[in-house]
Amino acid sequence: MVFQSTGLGNFNATELQKKLAGKQASVNASLSAYSEGLSGSSTPKDLRTLFELIYLRFQTPANDPDAYNSLMTALRTTLANQEKVPETAFRDSIFATLYDHNARQTNLHVADLDKVNYDELRRIYSERFNAAGDFDFVFTGNFNVDTLRSYVEQYIAPLKAVKKRESITDLNIRPAKGIINNRFVRAMETPKATIARFYMGETPYSLKTAAVANALGQILTQRYLKSIREEGGLAYSVGAAASVSHDLRDEYAVQVFCPVKPAQMDSALLLMDQGINDIAEKGVTAEEIEKVVKYELKTFADNQKENAYWEGNITNYIRWNNNDVEGYEEAYNGNAHDLRFQEAGKRNFFQLGPAFFGNPDFIHLHHKGSSQAGKDHGHAEHNNDAEGEELLHHHAQEGSDGSCQAHAEGIIVDAFAPSFFRNHGRYDGAGGGGGNAVANAV
């Protein structure tokens, strides 16, 4: 956030803004728990500017205290206003409960800004972005391959190299175990309640399990809309989402959110339980599956034209060797009948057996408005007894002029240092005195 608002290289924020006047190009830096990266976009005619910004992101960050102080003032005001809203405290309570008060899984507050030091931020940035040799660069969009390669050789290859990639360090960020009920109470002018329910745990990843999870979330949403909103009249909205992710660990997550009137909260919870239990015991209908399959296949077809879709999948493949493109249609269309859940509560479901619906790693939060002030983070009851690259060439369409297009509106770039060494034998040395670059066209 800080280095998106301050200058680059020898330019402060004001000077940089003037230099970029009339151009449509931007590159932002990010630093997360397990990686650092760049993301940006440009129009085809401003591709050189995009590369110039990439180059500047690997230089010593500008010393721009005026822009930094302006950002901190604005951020302090924004956070102070957010902290007056009960939903902010509820959100904090969710994170604290989900991750057992892990300091790495907390939201930013005004008090945190007092601990920030601009010089220390600049030092950390310089340390993490001092070399490009352990970054993978992915470009998707409308560009000429030869032009792109020349820019890679001019702006990326000369950047500092590294002898080896870093090894990933598992920070042990895990969801809390067991069944946890957190009844969060906070004074509100207009009393209201929000139910947030989570099922979380680890399970092996495959396109099939991801399809089953996704279908579960969509079908639960439709069933809850009917039972809780339409028939029960308990809420204006309710939604469920389910997924299986593949990165540092293979994990599943099912989430349900429902804002209700405080007096109707228990009734809504009862209908939530019935919805999941019905699927576990009886499965889903052919009509429900058909609706999911139709939607997913249409979305998949539409995504083939989107730069962001290809950027995300290419990045996922490079980072985790995970191909979510090939076989996607078959996961839904080829074996649609396999998406049923008849045996979910009796045998393997996500290969978790009855743990998923019987004894899940279950976190259950209620957000209940009250005319009486409560504690900021509610009361949690913890029950430990209930433990519970080759990708591209098949899809790229190369024109006779050497251009490759997925979507004609522009170009996006995603560069990241995945924090561990994996040699695919696919790195394209671009020449010059610096690191390696992967520049793939879709």
Coordinates of N, CA and C in Angstrom, one line a residue, residues 51-209:
F51 N 7.1 -1.7 -18.9 CA 8.4 -2.3 -18.6 C 9.3 -1.3 -17.9
E52 N 9.2 0.0 -18.2 CA 10.0 1.0 -17.5 C 9.6 1.0 -16.0
L53 N 8.3 0.8 -15.7 CA 7.8 0.8 -14.4 C 8.3 -0.5 -13.6
I54 N 8.3 -1.6 -14.4 CA 8.8 -2.9 -13.8 C 10.2 -2.7 -13.4
Y55 N 11.0 -2.1 -14.2 CA 12.4 -1.9 -13.9 C 12.6 -1.0 -12.7
L56 N 11.8 0.1 -12.6 CA 11.9 1.0 -11.5 C 11.5 0.3 -10.2
R57 N 10.6 -0.7 -10.2 CA 10.1 -1.3 -9.0 C 11.3 -2.1 -8.4
F58 N 12.3 -2.4 -9.1 CA 13.4 -3.2 -8.6 C 14.6 -2.3 -8.2
Q59 N 14.3 -1.0 -8.2 CA 15.4 0.0 -7.7 C 15.1 0.4 -6.3
T60 N 16.0 1.1 -5.7 CA 15.8 1.6 -4.3 C 14.6 2.5 -4.3
P61 N 13.6 2.2 -3.4 CA 12.4 3.0 -3.4 C 12.7 4.5 -3.2
A62 N 11.9 5.3 -3.8 CA 12.1 6.8 -3.7 C 11.9 7.2 -2.2
N63 N 12.6 8.2 -1.8 CA 12.5 8.7 -0.4 C 11.4 9.9 -0.6
D64 N 10.2 9.6 -0.3 CA 9.1 10.5 -0.6 C 8.2 10.7 0.7
P65 N 8.8 11.3 1.7 CA 8.1 11.5 2.9 C 6.8 12.2 2.8
D66 N 6.6 13.2 1.9 CA 5.4 13.9 1.8 C 4.3 13.0 1.4
A67 N 4.5 12.2 0.4 CA 3.5 11.2 -0.1 C 3.2 10.2 1.0
Y68 N 4.2 9.8 1.7 CA 4.0 8.8 2.8 C 3.1 9.4 3.9
N69 N 3.4 10.6 4.3 CA 2.7 11.2 5.4 C 1.2 11.5 5.0
S70 N 1.0 11.9 3.7 CA -0.4 12.1 3.2 C -1.1 10.7 3.3
L71 N -0.5 9.7 2.8 CA -1.1 8.4 2.9 C -1.5 8.0 4.3
M72 N -0.6 8.1 5.2 CA -0.8 7.7 6.6 C -1.9 8.6 7.2
T73 N -2.0 9.8 6.9 CA -3.1 10.7 7.4 C -4.5 10.2 6.9
A74 N -4.5 9.9 5.6 CA -5.8 9.4 5.0 C -6.1 8.1 5.6
L75 N -5.1 7.2 5.7 CA -5.4 5.8 6.2 C -5.9 5.9 7.7
R76 N -5.3 6.8 8.5 CA -5.7 6.9 9.9 C -7.1 7.3 10.0
T77 N -7.6 8.2 9.1 CA -9.0 8.7 9.1 C -9.9 7.6 8.7
T78 N -9.5 6.8 7.7 CA -10.3 5.7 7.2 C -10.5 4.6 8.2
L79 N -9.4 4.2 8.9 CA -9.4 3.2 9.9 C -10.2 3.6 11.1
A80 N -10.1 4.9 11.5 CA -10.8 5.4 12.6 C -12.3 5.4 12.4
N81 N -12.7 5.7 11.2 CA -14.1 5.6 10.8 C -14.6 4.2 10.8
Q82 N -13.8 3.3 10.3 CA -14.2 1.9 10.2 C -14.4 1.3 11.6
E83 N -13.5 1.7 12.6 CA -13.6 1.1 13.9 C -14.8 1.6 14.7
K84 N -15.5 2.6 14.2 CA -16.8 3.0 14.8 C -18.0 2.1 14.4
V85 N -17.7 1.3 13.3 CA -18.8 0.5 12.8 C -18.8 -0.9 13.4
P86 N -19.9 -1.4 14.0 CA -19.9 -2.7 14.6 C -19.4 -3.8 13.7
E87 N -19.7 -3.7 12.4 CA -19.3 -4.8 11.5 C -17.8 -5.0 11.4
T88 N -17.0 -3.9 11.7 CA -15.6 -4.0 11.7 C -15.1 -4.9 12.9
A89 N -15.7 -4.7 14.1 CA -15.4 -5.5 15.2 C -15.8 -6.9 15.0
F90 N -17.0 -7.1 14.3 CA -17.4 -8.5 14.0 C -16.4 -9.2 13.1
R91 N -15.9 -8.4 12.1 CA -14.9 -9.0 11.1 C -13.7 -9.4 11.9
D92 N -13.2 -8.5 12.8 CA -12.0 -8.9 13.6 C -12.3 -10.1 14.5
S93 N -13.5 -10.2 15.0 CA -13.8 -11.4 15.8 C -13.8 -12.7 15.0
I94 N -14.2 -12.6 13.7 CA -14.2 -13.7 12.8 C -12.8 -14.2 12.6
F95 N -11.9 -13.3 12.3 CA -10.5 -13.6 12.0 C -9.8 -14.2 13.3
A96 N -10.1 -13.6 14.4 CA -9.5 -14.1 15.7 C -10.0 -15.5 16.0
T97 N -11.3 -15.8 15.7 CA -11.8 -17.1 16.0 C -11.3 -18.1 15.0
L98 N -11.3 -17.7 13.8 CA -11.0 -18.7 12.7 C -9.5 -19.2 12.9
Y99 N -8.6 -18.2 13.2 CA -7.2 -18.6 13.3 C -6.6 -18.5 14.7
D100 N -7.5 -18.7 15.7 CA -7.0 -18.8 17.0 C -6.1 -17.7 17.4
H101 N -6.5 -16.4 17.1 CA -5.8 -15.2 17.5 C -4.3 -15.2 16.9
N102 N -4.1 -15.8 15.8 CA -2.8 -15.7 15.1 C -2.5 -14.3 14.7
A103 N -1.4 -13.8 15.1 CA -1.1 -12.4 14.9 C -0.9 -12.1 13.4
R104 N -0.6 -13.1 12.6 CA -0.5 -12.9 11.1 C -1.8 -12.8 10.4
Q105 N -2.9 -13.1 11.1 CA -4.2 -13.1 10.5 C -5.1 -12.1 11.2
T106 N -4.6 -10.9 11.4 CA -5.4 -9.8 12.0 C -5.5 -8.7 11.0
N107 N -6.5 -7.8 11.2 CA -6.8 -6.7 10.3 C -6.1 -5.5 10.9
L108 N -5.9 -4.5 10.0 CA -5.1 -3.3 10.3 C -6.0 -2.3 11.1
H109 N -5.4 -1.7 12.2 CA -6.1 -0.8 13.0 C -5.3 0.5 13.2
V110 N -6.0 1.5 13.7 CA -5.3 2.8 13.9 C -4.1 2.6 14.8
A111 N -4.2 1.9 15.8 CA -3.1 1.7 16.8 C -1.9 1.1 16.1
D112 N -2.1 0.3 15.0 CA -1.0 -0.4 14.3 C -0.1 0.7 13.6
L113 N -0.7 1.8 13.2 CA 0.0 2.8 12.4 C 1.1 3.4 13.2
D114 N 0.9 3.5 14.5 CA 1.9 4.0 15.4 C 3.2 3.2 15.4
K115 N 3.1 2.0 15.0 CA 4.3 1.1 15.0 C 5.0 1.1 13.7
V116 N 4.5 1.8 12.7 CA 5.1 1.8 11.4 C 6.2 2.9 11.3
N117 N 7.3 2.5 10.7 CA 8.4 3.4 10.5 C 8.7 3.4 9.0
Y118 N 8.7 4.6 8.4 CA 8.9 4.7 6.9 C 10.3 4.2 6.5
D119 N 11.3 4.5 7.2 CA 12.6 4.0 6.9 C 12.7 2.5 6.9
E120 N 12.1 1.9 7.9 CA 12.1 0.5 8.0 C 11.3 -0.2 6.9
L121 N 10.2 0.4 6.5 CA 9.5 -0.1 5.3 C 10.3 0.0 4.1
R122 N 11.1 1.0 3.9 CA 11.9 1.2 2.7 C 13.0 0.1 2.7
R123 N 13.5 -0.2 3.9 CA 14.6 -1.2 4.1 C 14.0 -2.6 3.7
I124 N 12.8 -2.9 4.2 CA 12.2 -4.2 3.9 C 12.0 -4.3 2.4
Y125 N 11.4 -3.2 1.8 CA 11.2 -3.3 0.4 C 12.5 -3.5 -0.4
S126 N 13.5 -2.8 -0.1 CA 14.8 -3.0 -0.8 C 15.3 -4.4 -0.6
E127 N 15.1 -5.0 0.5 CA 15.6 -6.3 0.7 C 14.8 -7.4 -0.1
R128 N 13.5 -7.2 -0.2 CA 12.7 -8.2 -0.9 C 12.6 -7.9 -2.4
F129 N 12.9 -6.7 -2.9 CA 12.9 -6.4 -4.3 C 14.3 -6.0 -4.8
N130 N 15.3 -6.5 -4.3 CA 16.7 -6.1 -4.7 C 17.1 -6.9 -5.9
A131 N 16.4 -8.0 -6.3 CA 16.8 -8.8 -7.4 C 15.6 -9.3 -8.1
A132 N 15.7 -9.6 -9.4 CA 14.6 -10.1 -10.1 C 14.8 -11.6 -10.5
G133 N 16.0 -12.1 -10.2 CA 16.4 -13.4 -10.6 C 15.5 -14.6 -10.1
D134 N 14.8 -14.4 -9.0 CA 13.9 -15.4 -8.5 C 12.4 -15.1 -8.7
F135 N 12.2 -14.1 -9.6 CA 10.8 -13.8 -10.0 C 10.5 -14.5 -11.3
D136 N 9.2 -14.9 -11.5 CA 8.7 -15.4 -12.7 C 7.8 -14.3 -13.3
F137 N 7.9 -13.9 -14.5 CA 7.1 -12.9 -15.1 C 6.2 -13.5 -16.1
V138 N 4.9 -13.2 -16.0 CA 3.8 -13.7 -16.9 C 3.2 -12.5 -17.5
F139 N 3.1 -12.5 -18.8 CA 2.5 -11.4 -19.6 C 1.3 -12.1 -20.4
T140 N 0.2 -11.5 -20.3 CA -1.0 -12.0 -21.1 C -1.6 -10.8 -21.8
G141 N -2.1 -11.0 -23.0 CA -2.8 -9.9 -23.7 C -2.5 -9.8 -25.1
N142 N -2.7 -8.6 -25.7 CA -2.5 -8.3 -27.1 C -1.1 -7.6 -27.3
F143 N -0.2 -8.4 -27.7 CA 1.2 -7.9 -28.0 C 1.9 -8.6 -29.0
N144 N 2.9 -8.0 -29.6 CA 3.8 -8.7 -30.6 C 4.9 -9.4 -29.8
V145 N 5.0 -10.7 -30.0 CA 6.0 -11.5 -29.2 C 7.4 -11.0 -29.4
D146 N 7.8 -10.6 -30.6 CA 9.2 -10.1 -30.8 C 9.4 -8.8 -30.0
T147 N 8.4 -7.9 -30.0 CA 8.5 -6.7 -29.3 C 8.6 -6.9 -27.8
L148 N 7.8 -7.9 -27.3 CA 7.8 -8.2 -25.9 C 9.2 -8.7 -25.5
R149 N 9.7 -9.6 -26.3 CA 11.0 -10.2 -26.0 C 12.1 -9.1 -26.0
S150 N 12.0 -8.1 -26.9 CA 13.0 -7.1 -26.9 C 13.0 -6.2 -25.6
Y151 N 11.7 -6.0 -25.1 CA 11.6 -5.3 -23.8 C 12.1 -6.1 -22.6
V152 N 11.8 -7.4 -22.7 CA 12.3 -8.3 -21.6 C 13.9 -8.2 -21.6
E153 N 14.5 -8.3 -22.7 CA 16.0 -8.2 -22.8 C 16.5 -6.8 -22.3
Q154 N 15.7 -5.8 -22.6 CA 16.2 -4.4 -22.3 C 16.0 -4.1 -20.8
Y155 N 14.8 -4.5 -20.3 CA 14.4 -4.0 -18.9 C 14.5 -5.0 -17.8
I156 N 14.3 -6.3 -18.1 CA 14.3 -7.3 -17.1 C 15.6 -8.1 -17.0
A157 N 16.1 -8.5 -18.1 CA 17.4 -9.3 -18.1 C 18.5 -8.6 -17.4
P158 N 18.7 -7.2 -17.5 CA 19.8 -6.6 -16.8 C 19.7 -6.5 -15.3
L159 N 18.5 -6.8 -14.8 CA 18.2 -6.7 -13.3 C 19.1 -7.7 -12.6
K160 N 19.3 -7.5 -11.3 CA 20.2 -8.3 -10.5 C 19.7 -9.8 -10.5
A161 N 20.6 -10.7 -10.6 CA 20.3 -12.1 -10.5 C 20.4 -12.7 -9.1
V162 N 20.1 -13.9 -8.9 CA 20.3 -14.6 -7.6 C 20.9 -15.9 -7.9
K163 N 21.7 -16.4 -6.9 CA 22.3 -17.7 -7.1 C 21.3 -18.9 -6.9
K164 N 20.3 -18.7 -6.0 CA 19.3 -19.7 -5.9 C 18.0 -19.1 -5.3
R165 N 17.0 -19.8 -5.5 CA 15.7 -19.3 -5.0 C 15.6 -19.6 -3.5
E166 N 14.8 -18.8 -2.8 CA 14.6 -19.1 -1.4 C 13.7 -20.3 -1.2
S167 N 13.8 -20.9 0.0 CA 13.0 -22.0 0.3 C 11.8 -21.5 1.2
I168 N 10.6 -22.0 0.9 CA 9.5 -21.5 1.6 C 9.5 -21.9 3.1
T169 N 9.1 -21.0 3.9 CA 9.0 -21.3 5.4 C 7.5 -21.3 5.8
D170 N 7.1 -22.5 6.3 CA 5.7 -22.6 6.7 C 5.5 -21.9 8.0
L171 N 4.7 -20.9 7.9 CA 4.4 -20.0 9.1 C 3.3 -20.6 10.0
N172 N 2.9 -21.8 9.7 CA 1.9 -22.5 10.5 C 0.6 -21.7 10.7
I173 N 0.2 -21.1 9.7 CA -1.1 -20.4 9.7 C -2.2 -21.4 9.4
R174 N -2.9 -21.9 10.4 CA -3.9 -22.9 10.3 C -5.2 -22.4 11.0
P175 N -6.4 -22.9 10.5 CA -7.6 -22.6 11.2 C -7.7 -23.4 12.5
A176 N -8.4 -22.8 13.4 CA -8.6 -23.4 14.7 C -9.3 -24.8 14.6
K177 N -9.0 -25.7 15.5 CA -9.5 -27.0 15.5 C -10.8 -27.1 16.3
G178 N -11.6 -28.1 16.0 CA -12.8 -28.4 16.8 C -14.0 -27.6 16.5
I179 N -15.0 -27.6 17.4 CA -16.2 -26.9 17.2 C -16.1 -25.6 18.1
I180 N -16.2 -24.5 17.5 CA -16.1 -23.2 18.3 C -17.4 -22.4 18.0
N181 N -18.1 -22.0 19.1 CA -19.2 -21.1 19.0 C -18.8 -19.8 19.6
N182 N -18.9 -18.8 18.8 CA -18.5 -17.4 19.2 C -19.8 -16.5 19.1
R183 N -20.4 -16.2 20.1 CA -21.6 -15.4 20.1 C -21.1 -13.9 20.4
F184 N -21.0 -13.2 19.4 CA -20.4 -11.8 19.4 C -21.6 -10.8 19.6
V185 N -21.5 -10.0 20.6 CA -22.5 -9.0 20.9 C -22.0 -7.6 20.9
R186 N -22.6 -6.7 20.3 CA -22.1 -5.3 20.2 C -23.3 -4.4 20.2
A187 N -23.3 -3.3 20.9 CA -24.4 -2.3 20.9 C -24.6 -1.7 19.5
M188 N -25.8 -1.6 19.0 CA -26.1 -1.0 17.7 C -27.4 -0.2 17.8
E189 N -27.5 0.9 17.1 CA -28.7 1.7 17.1 C -29.9 0.9 16.5
T190 N -29.6 0.2 15.5 CA -30.7 -0.7 14.9 C -30.2 -2.1 15.1
P191 N -30.8 -2.8 16.1 CA -30.3 -4.2 16.3 C -30.5 -5.1 15.1
K192 N -29.4 -5.9 14.8 CA -29.5 -6.9 13.7 C -28.5 -8.0 14.0
A193 N -28.6 -9.1 13.3 CA -27.7 -10.2 13.6 C -27.2 -10.7 12.2
T194 N -26.0 -11.2 12.3 CA -25.4 -11.9 11.1 C -24.9 -13.2 11.5
I195 N -25.2 -14.3 10.8 CA -24.7 -15.6 11.1 C -23.5 -15.8 10.1
A196 N -22.4 -16.2 10.6 CA -21.2 -16.6 9.8 C -20.8 -18.0 10.2
R197 N -20.9 -18.9 9.3 CA -20.6 -20.3 9.6 C -19.5 -20.9 8.7
F198 N -18.5 -21.6 9.3 CA -17.4 -22.0 8.5 C -17.1 -23.5 8.8
Y199 N -16.8 -24.3 7.7 CA -16.3 -25.6 7.8 C -14.9 -25.5 7.1
M200 N -13.8 -25.9 7.8 CA -12.5 -25.8 7.2 C -11.7 -27.0 7.6
G201 N -10.7 -27.4 6.7 CA -9.8 -28.5 7.0 C -9.0 -28.8 5.8
E202 N -8.2 -29.8 5.9 CA -7.3 -30.2 4.8 C -7.8 -31.4 4.1
T203 N -7.6 -31.5 2.7 CA -8.1 -32.6 1.9 C -7.3 -32.6 0.6
P204 N -7.0 -33.7 0.0 CA -6.2 -33.7 -1.2 C -7.0 -33.0 -2.3
Y205 N -6.3 -32.2 -3.2 CA -6.9 -31.4 -4.2 C -6.9 -32.2 -5.5
S206 N -8.0 -32.0 -6.2 CA -8.2 -32.4 -7.6 C -9.2 -31.6 -8.3
L207 N -9.3 -31.6 -9.6 CA -10.3 -30.8 -10.3 C -11.7 -31.3 -9.9
K208 N -11.8 -32.6 -9.7 CA -13.1 -33.2 -9.3 C -13.5 -32.8 -7.9
T209 N -12.7 -32.8 -6.9 CA -13.1 -32.4 -5.6 C -13.4 -30.9 -5.6

